[in-house]
Amino acid sequence: MTTLIKNGTVVTATEIMDADVLIDGEKVAGIAAPGSHSWEEGAEVIDASGKYVLPGGIDVHTHMELPFGGTFASDDFESGTRAAAWGGTTTIIDFAVQVFGENVMDGYETWMEKAEGNCAIDYGMHMIVGDVTDQALKEMDMLMDEGVTSFKLFTAYPGVLYSDDGKIFRAMQKAAENGSTIMMHAENGIVIDVLREQALQRGETDPIYHSITRPPVTEAEATHRVIAYAELAGCPLYVVHMSAKEAVEEVAIARNRGSNVFGETCPQYLYLGWKNLSEPGFDGAKYVCSTPVRSEDQGHQEALWRYLATNDLQIVSTDHCPFCMGDHPVHGTQKRLGEGDFTKIPNGLPGVEDRMRMIYHGAVGEGRLSLNRFVEVTATAPAKMFGLFPQKGTIAVGSDADILVWDPEETHVMSVESSHMDVDYNCYEGTEVKGEIDKVIARGKVLISDGEYHGEKGDGQYLKRGTCQLLI
Ligand code: DUC
Ligand code: ZN
Ligand code: ZN
């Protein structure tokens, strides 16, 4: 069966062209000037007049069902990937987790079982290595054959996911050997733990202290350190969820000397700050995540947008990891675990459905990034960074037909009411954004059209990924 998207403006990371797109089965089969072909015959026709035709979004950082702080992220693979589709994301890469004392492959298989048959959109896996043993290093090689080509380690969360410098360096040496990418959550967790303990002793228990006790220097120092080790080991390094301008400066400096160092940020760091963490009552807990959202007075948000424009940051992901403010029907009290003690608030916030709208709004709607760069940071660079290009991340003959029909004239009001994530608040409640999603097509199937969902769980397939395609 063929589908023709006609009269739209096709946008990729490099082109803006008035063109018709032919989909045959799951793939893009042709791109041609309107009126120059006879593809309409026998095809289902979508009229995209006045609309953009964009590659589906790729969110390379999600945590469906992540166990954290005594509870679980409230979205599972079914609800989370369906919400992603509603928000114009057609591929996610989630994180399988090896916890301390467990085998890496066991953690991987557990996560694959959670995902299999449940996803609305295509999905890949990164692997969190929480215990760098000789066995774990061997299992990193085994995972390469499964299409897991990126491994995440933490300088944060001592006693939970933290690895010391020697373990990080050994994993980096393994990555240099097998061609994989090391992803780092870069914050100095040892120093942060001291600051947290001292804050609690002073009676500083409100959500705002979550950010105050993780100051920018703790992110910048850890980023500097892991860059040094990655350069020494000779592996590509991807620093996740960056929020401090001082930390991104470390990435920029490394890139200027020709290193394979990459950085991502997330919508929450571009829009949210201490005014949100200070919302009355316990509402600030909604915005507790790590790295933290930062003070609006220090210029972090403007700097992050600028670093996106200059390609010192390559990708906007979400770190989607939602926890409810009230009782979750399955997981119970979530954010409220930290009422009276900010260190017990589960870290994470919802975003998988919000990213494409919020970034289009700030980038194109408010003029901070070009339309091409919007596509690049939300789809093309994510695909290239994690070995999915050109199957994903662009509109080209032979690519998967993961396509958005995007109305630049419509507006959308962000709200928990209109969203589909399994969580009871929206971080951007009431914000009116320019640009609205008209249709979402994944592997040639129309998942969203006219405000209705036509997909089913199991539409999404597992993606075996290649290695990084952005290497210098
Ligand atoms: N940060 C979060 O905010 N949530 C999950 C894990 C992480 O590192
Ligand atoms: Zn993290
Ligand atoms: Zn994360």
Short mmCIF file of C-alpha atoms and ligand atoms in Angstrom, two decimals:
data_model
loop_
_atom_site.label_atom_id
_atom_site.label_comp_id
_atom_site.label_asym_id
_atom_site.label_seq_id
_atom_site.Cartn_x
_atom_site.Cartn_y
_atom_site.Cartn_z
CA MET A 1 0.00 0.00 0.00
CA THR A 2 1.28 3.49 -0.84
CA THR A 3 0.65 6.82 0.85
CA LEU A 4 1.30 10.17 -0.79
CA ILE A 5 1.96 13.27 1.33
CA LYS A 6 1.44 16.08 -1.13
CA ASN A 7 1.90 19.84 -1.31
CA GLY A 8 3.89 20.10 1.92
CA THR A 9 7.25 21.73 2.64
CA VAL A 10 9.73 18.96 3.37
CA VAL A 11 12.35 19.92 5.94
CA THR A 12 15.47 17.94 6.79
CA ALA A 13 18.62 19.00 8.63
CA THR A 14 19.92 20.45 5.36
CA GLU A 15 16.96 21.05 2.96
CA ILE A 16 13.73 23.00 2.83
CA MET A 17 11.81 22.08 -0.30
CA ASP A 18 8.28 22.06 -1.66
CA ALA A 19 7.96 18.38 -2.45
CA ASP A 20 5.66 15.37 -2.42
CA VAL A 21 6.68 12.29 -0.47
CA LEU A 22 5.69 8.78 -1.49
CA ILE A 23 5.58 6.08 1.17
CA ASP A 24 5.57 2.43 0.13
CA GLY A 25 4.97 0.09 3.06
CA GLU A 26 7.34 1.13 5.84
CA LYS A 27 9.76 3.16 3.71
CA VAL A 28 10.03 6.44 1.88
CA ALA A 29 9.91 5.44 -1.80
CA GLY A 30 10.13 8.80 -3.55
CA ILE A 31 10.47 12.56 -3.18
CA ALA A 32 9.49 14.71 -6.14
CA ALA A 33 8.31 18.15 -7.19
CA PRO A 34 4.53 18.51 -6.90
CA GLY A 35 2.85 17.70 -10.21
CA SER A 36 5.90 15.91 -11.63
CA HIS A 37 4.68 12.36 -10.97
CA SER A 38 1.62 10.12 -11.01
CA TRP A 39 1.97 8.72 -7.50
CA GLU A 40 -1.58 9.66 -6.57
CA GLU A 41 -2.99 6.64 -8.42
CA GLY A 42 -3.95 3.97 -5.90
CA ALA A 43 -2.38 5.89 -3.02
CA GLU A 44 -3.91 7.14 0.17
CA VAL A 45 -3.43 10.90 -0.11
CA ILE A 46 -2.54 13.24 2.75
CA ASP A 47 -2.77 16.91 1.81
CA ALA A 48 -0.03 18.84 3.63
CA SER A 49 -0.67 22.23 2.01
CA GLY A 50 0.68 25.00 4.22
CA LYS A 51 2.36 22.46 6.50
CA TYR A 52 5.86 21.19 7.17
CA VAL A 53 6.76 17.56 6.54
CA LEU A 54 9.44 16.69 9.12
CA PRO A 55 11.37 13.60 10.20
CA GLY A 56 9.85 11.98 13.28
CA GLY A 57 11.52 13.00 16.52
CA ILE A 58 14.14 10.78 18.15
CA ASP A 59 14.44 10.94 21.93
CA VAL A 60 17.69 9.24 22.89
CA HIS A 61 17.23 9.53 26.66
CA THR A 62 14.17 8.02 28.34
CA HIS A 63 13.65 5.95 31.49
CA MET A 64 10.43 3.97 31.24
CA GLU A 65 9.70 2.10 34.51
CA LEU A 66 13.05 3.13 36.02
CA PRO A 67 13.36 2.07 39.66
CA PHE A 68 14.46 5.14 41.60
CA GLY A 69 14.38 6.13 45.26
CA GLY A 70 12.01 3.37 46.34
CA THR A 71 9.52 3.76 43.49
CA PHE A 72 9.32 3.34 39.70
CA ALA A 73 9.02 5.92 36.93
CA SER A 74 5.28 6.02 36.32
CA ASP A 75 5.32 5.53 32.54
CA ASP A 76 5.92 2.01 31.33
CA PHE A 77 6.96 1.21 27.77
CA GLU A 78 3.35 1.05 26.64
CA SER A 79 2.11 4.37 28.04
CA GLY A 80 5.41 6.17 27.55
CA THR A 81 5.91 5.29 23.89
CA ARG A 82 2.25 6.07 23.11
CA ALA A 83 2.69 9.49 24.72
CA ALA A 84 5.91 9.95 22.74
CA ALA A 85 3.97 9.34 19.52
CA TRP A 86 1.35 11.91 20.56
CA GLY A 87 4.20 14.37 20.89
CA GLY A 88 5.77 13.68 17.50
CA THR A 89 8.53 11.32 18.63
CA THR A 90 8.76 8.13 16.58
CA THR A 91 11.87 6.56 18.12
CA ILE A 92 13.20 6.37 21.67
CA ILE A 93 16.38 4.96 23.12
CA ASP A 94 15.83 3.84 26.69
CA PHE A 95 18.34 2.68 29.31
CA ALA A 96 18.59 -0.92 30.43
CA VAL A 97 20.11 -1.07 33.91
CA GLN A 98 22.73 -3.31 35.48
CA VAL A 99 22.57 -2.75 39.21
CA PHE A 100 25.44 -3.48 41.58
CA GLY A 101 26.05 -7.21 41.98
CA GLU A 102 24.04 -8.20 38.89
CA ASN A 103 25.26 -9.33 35.47
CA VAL A 104 25.02 -6.82 32.65
CA MET A 105 23.28 -9.28 30.32
CA ASP A 106 20.64 -10.06 32.96
CA GLY A 107 19.84 -6.35 33.28
CA TYR A 108 19.65 -6.04 29.52
CA GLU A 109 17.30 -8.99 29.20
CA THR A 110 15.04 -7.69 31.97
CA TRP A 111 14.65 -4.39 30.12
CA MET A 112 14.09 -6.07 26.76
CA GLU A 113 11.28 -8.11 28.32
CA LYS A 114 9.66 -4.95 29.68
CA ALA A 115 9.74 -3.36 26.22
CA GLU A 116 9.01 -6.26 23.90
CA GLY A 117 5.55 -6.20 22.35
CA ASN A 118 4.57 -3.10 24.31
CA CYS A 119 6.01 -0.18 22.35
CA ALA A 120 4.01 2.08 20.05
CA ILE A 121 7.17 3.31 18.30
CA ASP A 122 10.60 1.92 17.49
CA TYR A 123 13.05 1.67 20.35
CA GLY A 124 16.70 1.01 21.04
CA MET A 125 18.58 0.45 24.28
CA HIS A 126 21.62 1.96 25.92
CA MET A 127 23.08 0.02 28.86
CA ILE A 128 23.73 1.52 32.28
CA VAL A 129 26.77 -0.22 33.72
CA GLY A 130 26.39 0.11 37.49
CA ASP A 131 29.14 -2.34 38.43
CA VAL A 132 32.27 -2.30 36.26
CA THR A 133 33.74 -5.76 36.84
CA ASP A 134 35.89 -7.90 34.52
CA GLN A 135 32.73 -9.81 33.65
CA ALA A 136 30.86 -6.55 32.90
CA LEU A 137 33.63 -5.45 30.54
CA LYS A 138 33.25 -8.73 28.62
CA GLU A 139 29.50 -8.28 28.51
CA MET A 140 29.97 -4.86 26.91
CA ASP A 141 31.39 -6.75 23.91
CA MET A 142 28.42 -9.14 23.91
CA LEU A 143 25.99 -6.24 23.87
CA MET A 144 27.62 -4.75 20.79
CA ASP A 145 26.30 -7.81 18.91
CA GLU A 146 22.81 -7.02 20.23
CA GLY A 147 22.95 -3.51 18.79
CA VAL A 148 23.62 -1.86 22.15
CA THR A 149 26.54 0.40 21.29
CA SER A 150 26.49 2.95 24.12
CA PHE A 151 27.13 2.51 27.83
CA LYS A 152 26.22 4.95 30.55
CA LEU A 153 28.14 5.48 33.76
CA PHE A 154 27.68 7.85 36.67
CA THR A 155 29.97 10.10 38.68
CA ALA A 156 26.79 10.87 40.68
CA TYR A 157 24.68 8.79 43.11
CA PRO A 158 27.38 7.26 45.40
CA GLY A 159 26.34 3.83 46.65
CA VAL A 160 23.75 3.39 43.90
CA LEU A 161 24.91 3.84 40.29
CA TYR A 162 28.22 5.64 41.02
CA SER A 163 31.47 4.40 39.50
CA ASP A 164 34.84 5.58 40.73
CA ASP A 165 37.37 7.07 38.33
CA GLY A 166 39.26 3.81 37.83
CA LYS A 167 36.08 1.95 36.87
CA ILE A 168 35.04 4.72 34.52
CA PHE A 169 38.46 4.69 32.89
CA ARG A 170 38.39 0.90 32.44
CA ALA A 171 34.98 1.09 30.76
CA MET A 172 36.31 3.87 28.52
CA GLN A 173 39.28 1.72 27.50
CA LYS A 174 36.84 -1.06 26.61
CA ALA A 175 34.79 1.41 24.54
CA ALA A 176 37.92 2.56 22.71
CA GLU A 177 38.60 -1.12 21.89
CA ASN A 178 35.12 -2.16 20.74
CA GLY A 179 33.99 1.10 19.12
CA SER A 180 31.18 1.95 21.51
CA THR A 181 30.34 5.31 23.07
CA ILE A 182 30.55 6.13 26.76
CA MET A 183 27.69 8.25 28.08
CA MET A 184 28.31 10.05 31.34
CA HIS A 185 26.01 11.47 33.96
CA ALA A 186 28.64 14.01 35.04
CA GLU A 187 28.15 15.49 38.49
CA ASN A 188 30.52 15.14 41.45
CA GLY A 189 28.28 12.95 43.59
CA ILE A 190 30.77 12.71 46.45
CA VAL A 191 30.88 16.47 46.99
CA ILE A 192 27.14 16.77 46.41
CA ASP A 193 26.51 14.24 49.19
CA VAL A 194 28.48 16.42 51.62
CA LEU A 195 26.50 19.52 50.64
CA ARG A 196 23.19 17.65 50.97
CA GLU A 197 24.01 16.36 54.44
CA GLN A 198 25.06 19.84 55.60
CA ALA A 199 21.90 21.41 54.15
CA LEU A 200 19.69 18.93 56.00
CA GLN A 201 21.59 19.62 59.24
CA ARG A 202 20.73 23.32 58.80
CA GLY A 203 17.06 22.40 58.34
CA GLU A 204 17.10 23.22 54.62
CA THR A 205 14.63 20.61 53.43
CA ASP A 206 12.60 22.26 50.62
CA PRO A 207 12.86 21.21 46.95
CA ILE A 208 14.94 24.30 46.03
CA TYR A 209 17.85 22.87 48.03
CA HIS A 210 18.07 20.04 45.53
CA SER A 211 19.55 22.53 43.05
CA ILE A 212 21.45 24.61 45.62
CA THR A 213 23.35 21.51 46.78
CA ARG A 214 24.30 20.58 43.19
CA PRO A 215 26.01 23.84 42.15
CA PRO A 216 27.31 24.35 38.59
CA VAL A 217 30.90 23.63 39.60
CA THR A 218 29.97 20.05 40.58
CA GLU A 219 28.75 19.48 37.00
CA ALA A 220 31.64 21.37 35.38
CA GLU A 221 34.31 19.56 37.42
CA ALA A 222 32.91 16.11 36.65
CA THR A 223 32.52 17.00 32.98
CA HIS A 224 36.13 18.21 32.79
CA ARG A 225 37.34 15.03 34.50
CA VAL A 226 35.47 12.55 32.30
CA ILE A 227 36.55 14.42 29.17
CA ALA A 228 40.18 14.04 30.29
CA TYR A 229 39.74 10.30 30.87
CA ALA A 230 37.92 9.77 27.55
CA GLU A 231 40.67 11.59 25.67
CA LEU A 232 43.27 9.45 27.41
CA ALA A 233 41.38 6.22 26.71
CA GLY A 234 40.51 7.29 23.16
CA CYS A 235 36.75 6.65 23.21
CA PRO A 236 33.83 8.85 22.12
CA LEU A 237 32.16 10.58 25.05
CA TYR A 238 28.56 11.79 25.27
CA VAL A 239 27.68 13.88 28.31
CA VAL A 240 23.98 13.55 29.13
CA HIS A 241 21.43 16.11 30.39
CA MET A 242 23.73 19.12 30.64
CA SER A 243 22.37 22.13 32.52
CA ALA A 244 25.34 24.27 33.65
CA LYS A 245 26.92 26.63 31.14
CA GLU A 246 30.32 26.06 32.79
CA ALA A 247 30.04 22.34 32.04
CA VAL A 248 29.11 22.85 28.40
CA GLU A 249 32.08 25.17 28.09
CA GLU A 250 34.25 22.15 28.93
CA VAL A 251 32.63 20.25 26.05
CA ALA A 252 33.18 23.21 23.71
CA ILE A 253 36.86 23.45 24.68
CA ALA A 254 37.36 19.71 24.07
CA ARG A 255 35.60 19.89 20.71
CA ASN A 256 37.79 22.82 19.71
CA ARG A 257 40.85 20.68 20.20
CA GLY A 258 39.30 18.00 17.97
CA SER A 259 38.04 15.52 20.56
CA ASN A 260 35.08 13.22 20.04
CA VAL A 261 33.11 14.80 22.87
CA PHE A 262 29.37 15.45 22.55
CA GLY A 263 26.72 17.00 24.77
CA GLU A 264 22.95 16.89 25.17
CA THR A 265 20.55 19.12 27.00
CA CYS A 266 16.81 18.78 27.69
CA PRO A 267 13.79 21.12 27.51
CA GLN A 268 13.64 21.49 31.30
CA TYR A 269 17.06 23.17 31.32
CA LEU A 270 16.05 25.54 28.55
CA TYR A 271 12.81 26.65 30.25
CA LEU A 272 12.70 25.86 33.97
CA GLY A 273 14.60 27.21 36.96
CA TRP A 274 14.54 28.21 40.59
CA LYS A 275 11.22 30.03 40.28
CA ASN A 276 9.69 26.62 39.50
CA LEU A 277 11.57 24.84 42.30
CA SER A 278 10.26 27.56 44.66
CA GLU A 279 6.58 27.11 43.78
CA PRO A 280 4.41 27.14 46.92
CA GLY A 281 3.80 24.17 49.15
CA PHE A 282 5.58 21.12 47.85
CA ASP A 283 4.99 21.95 44.15
CA GLY A 284 8.70 22.61 43.55
CA ALA A 285 9.17 18.82 43.74
CA LYS A 286 7.68 18.58 40.25
CA TYR A 287 10.92 20.00 38.87
CA VAL A 288 13.42 17.95 40.86
CA CYS A 289 15.71 16.12 38.47
CA SER A 290 19.45 15.63 38.11
CA THR A 291 21.35 17.47 36.85
CA PRO A 292 19.15 20.15 38.43
CA VAL A 293 17.31 23.01 36.77
CA ARG A 294 19.38 26.09 37.51
CA SER A 295 19.03 29.67 38.71
CA GLU A 296 17.54 31.95 36.05
CA ASP A 297 19.90 34.71 37.15
CA GLN A 298 23.10 33.04 35.96
CA GLY A 299 22.38 32.90 32.21
CA HIS A 300 22.35 29.11 31.86
CA GLN A 301 19.23 28.94 29.66
CA GLU A 302 20.45 31.53 27.15
CA ALA A 303 23.89 29.87 27.06
CA LEU A 304 22.38 26.42 26.39
CA TRP A 305 20.36 27.76 23.44
CA ARG A 306 23.50 29.43 22.12
CA TYR A 307 25.53 26.24 22.50
CA LEU A 308 22.81 24.40 20.55
CA ALA A 309 23.08 27.00 17.78
CA THR A 310 26.87 26.66 17.60
CA ASN A 311 26.82 22.84 17.70
CA ASP A 312 28.74 22.68 20.98
CA LEU A 313 25.60 20.87 22.17
CA GLN A 314 24.36 18.43 19.54
CA ILE A 315 21.11 16.99 20.87
CA VAL A 316 17.96 17.79 22.84
CA SER A 317 16.56 14.70 24.57
CA THR A 318 14.20 14.56 27.56
CA ASP A 319 15.56 12.30 30.33
CA HIS A 320 11.85 11.41 30.61
CA CYS A 321 11.47 9.90 34.08
CA PRO A 322 8.07 10.85 35.52
CA PHE A 323 6.89 10.52 39.11
CA CYS A 324 3.42 11.56 40.29
CA MET A 325 2.75 14.33 42.78
CA GLY A 326 -0.26 12.50 44.16
CA ASP A 327 -0.70 8.76 44.53
CA HIS A 328 0.06 6.71 41.45
CA PRO A 329 -2.51 3.88 41.03
CA VAL A 330 0.29 1.31 40.85
CA HIS A 331 3.35 2.93 42.43
CA GLY A 332 1.63 4.91 45.20
CA THR A 333 3.06 8.09 46.67
CA GLN A 334 5.98 9.18 44.55
CA LYS A 335 7.32 12.77 44.73
CA ARG A 336 5.81 13.05 48.23
CA LEU A 337 8.37 10.56 49.50
CA GLY A 338 10.54 13.67 49.78
CA GLU A 339 8.15 15.92 51.70
CA GLY A 340 10.25 17.38 54.53
CA ASP A 341 13.51 16.02 53.02
CA PHE A 342 14.43 17.05 49.48
CA THR A 343 17.05 14.27 49.26
CA LYS A 344 14.21 11.71 49.20
CA ILE A 345 12.33 13.25 46.25
CA PRO A 346 12.60 10.82 43.31
CA ASN A 347 14.70 12.53 40.63
CA GLY A 348 13.03 12.98 37.31
CA LEU A 349 10.27 14.69 35.39
CA PRO A 350 7.96 14.00 32.47
CA GLY A 351 8.82 15.27 28.99
CA VAL A 352 8.73 12.65 26.25
CA GLU A 353 5.48 14.09 24.86
CA ASP A 354 6.50 17.74 25.31
CA ARG A 355 9.93 17.90 23.69
CA MET A 356 9.11 18.46 20.02
CA ARG A 357 6.55 21.19 20.73
CA MET A 358 8.66 22.97 23.34
CA ILE A 359 11.81 22.94 21.22
CA TYR A 360 10.02 24.00 18.03
CA HIS A 361 8.47 26.85 20.03
CA GLY A 362 11.74 28.14 21.50
CA ALA A 363 13.79 27.42 18.40
CA VAL A 364 11.61 28.36 15.44
CA GLY A 365 8.67 30.14 17.10
CA GLU A 366 10.91 32.45 19.10
CA GLY A 367 13.76 32.58 16.60
CA ARG A 368 16.66 30.98 18.49
CA LEU A 369 17.45 28.20 15.99
CA SER A 370 16.71 27.71 12.31
CA LEU A 371 14.10 25.23 11.14
CA ASN A 372 16.88 22.97 9.84
CA ARG A 373 18.71 23.11 13.14
CA PHE A 374 15.47 22.23 14.97
CA VAL A 375 15.28 19.06 12.86
CA GLU A 376 18.96 18.39 13.41
CA VAL A 377 18.92 18.58 17.23
CA THR A 378 15.68 16.63 17.63
CA ALA A 379 16.08 13.92 14.96
CA THR A 380 19.12 13.88 12.67
CA ALA A 381 21.94 14.28 15.17
CA PRO A 382 20.31 11.79 17.60
CA ALA A 383 20.16 9.23 14.76
CA LYS A 384 23.79 9.82 13.77
CA MET A 385 25.09 9.92 17.33
CA PHE A 386 23.66 6.51 18.11
CA GLY A 387 24.11 4.66 14.82
CA LEU A 388 20.62 4.84 13.32
CA PHE A 389 21.20 7.09 10.30
CA PRO A 390 19.90 7.13 7.56
CA GLN A 391 17.27 4.54 8.51
CA LYS A 392 16.12 7.16 11.02
CA GLY A 393 16.52 10.91 11.40
CA THR A 394 15.79 12.17 7.92
CA ILE A 395 13.36 12.02 5.00
CA ALA A 396 15.16 10.29 2.15
CA VAL A 397 14.44 7.50 -0.32
CA GLY A 398 15.00 4.23 1.55
CA SER A 399 14.63 5.72 5.03
CA ASP A 400 11.92 4.51 7.40
CA ALA A 401 8.75 6.51 6.84
CA ASP A 402 8.80 8.21 10.25
CA ILE A 403 7.20 11.50 9.36
CA LEU A 404 5.39 14.39 11.03
CA VAL A 405 2.94 16.68 9.31
CA TRP A 406 3.44 19.87 11.31
CA ASP A 407 1.19 22.92 11.21
CA PRO A 408 3.27 26.07 11.81
CA GLU A 409 0.18 28.28 12.07
CA GLU A 410 -1.65 26.35 14.79
CA THR A 411 -0.95 26.80 18.48
CA HIS A 412 -1.10 24.34 21.36
CA VAL A 413 -1.54 24.89 25.08
CA MET A 414 0.67 22.61 27.16
CA SER A 415 -1.35 20.92 29.89
CA VAL A 416 -1.76 17.75 31.87
CA GLU A 417 -5.36 17.57 30.58
CA SER A 418 -4.33 17.26 26.96
CA SER A 419 -1.29 15.04 27.48
CA HIS A 420 -0.98 11.28 27.53
CA MET A 421 1.93 10.56 29.85
CA ASP A 422 1.03 8.51 32.94
CA VAL A 423 1.66 11.36 35.35
CA ASP A 424 -0.48 13.96 37.10
CA TYR A 425 1.19 17.24 36.11
CA ASN A 426 2.79 18.98 33.17
CA CYS A 427 5.99 21.00 33.63
CA TYR A 428 4.83 23.69 31.19
CA GLU A 429 1.18 23.90 32.28
CA GLY A 430 -0.63 26.74 30.49
CA THR A 431 2.20 27.66 28.13
CA GLU A 432 0.91 28.40 24.65
CA VAL A 433 3.33 27.20 22.00
CA LYS A 434 3.42 27.95 18.30
CA GLY A 435 3.27 24.96 15.98
CA GLU A 436 1.08 21.89 16.28
CA ILE A 437 1.28 18.28 15.26
CA ASP A 438 -1.22 17.37 12.57
CA LYS A 439 -0.16 13.81 11.76
CA VAL A 440 2.37 11.31 13.04
CA ILE A 441 3.48 8.48 10.79
CA ALA A 442 5.82 5.75 12.00
CA ARG A 443 7.23 3.09 9.67
CA GLY A 444 4.53 4.14 7.18
CA LYS A 445 1.60 3.69 9.59
CA VAL A 446 -0.47 6.73 10.55
CA LEU A 447 -0.37 6.70 14.36
CA ILE A 448 -1.95 10.10 15.01
CA SER A 449 -4.38 11.91 12.73
CA ASP A 450 -7.04 14.55 13.48
CA GLY A 451 -6.43 14.20 17.19
CA GLU A 452 -7.00 10.43 17.21
CA TYR A 453 -4.62 7.61 17.97
CA HIS A 454 -4.63 4.74 15.47
CA GLY A 455 -1.66 2.75 16.75
CA GLU A 456 -1.43 -0.27 19.00
CA LYS A 457 1.09 -1.62 21.40
CA GLY A 458 3.61 -3.72 19.56
CA ASP A 459 3.76 -1.43 16.51
CA GLY A 460 7.26 -0.45 17.60
CA GLN A 461 10.21 -2.67 16.82
CA TYR A 462 13.59 -3.08 18.51
CA LEU A 463 16.41 -1.28 16.70
CA LYS A 464 19.85 -2.85 16.60
CA ARG A 465 22.11 0.16 16.40
CA GLY A 466 25.46 0.78 14.79
CA THR A 467 28.26 2.88 16.27
CA CYS A 468 28.53 6.66 16.43
CA GLN A 469 28.31 8.38 13.05
CA LEU A 470 29.36 11.83 14.23
CA LEU A 471 33.01 11.02 14.89
CA ILE A 472 35.55 13.62 13.86
N1 DUC B 1 18.34 11.95 36.56
C1 DUC B 1 17.03 12.10 36.72
O1 DUC B 1 16.56 13.23 36.87
N2 DUC B 1 16.26 11.00 36.72
C2 DUC B 1 16.71 9.71 36.51
C3 DUC B 1 18.15 9.53 36.56
C4 DUC B 1 18.94 10.76 36.47
O2 DUC B 1 20.13 10.70 36.34
ZN ZN B 2 21.46 10.89 34.59
ZN ZN B 3 18.68 9.82 32.61
#
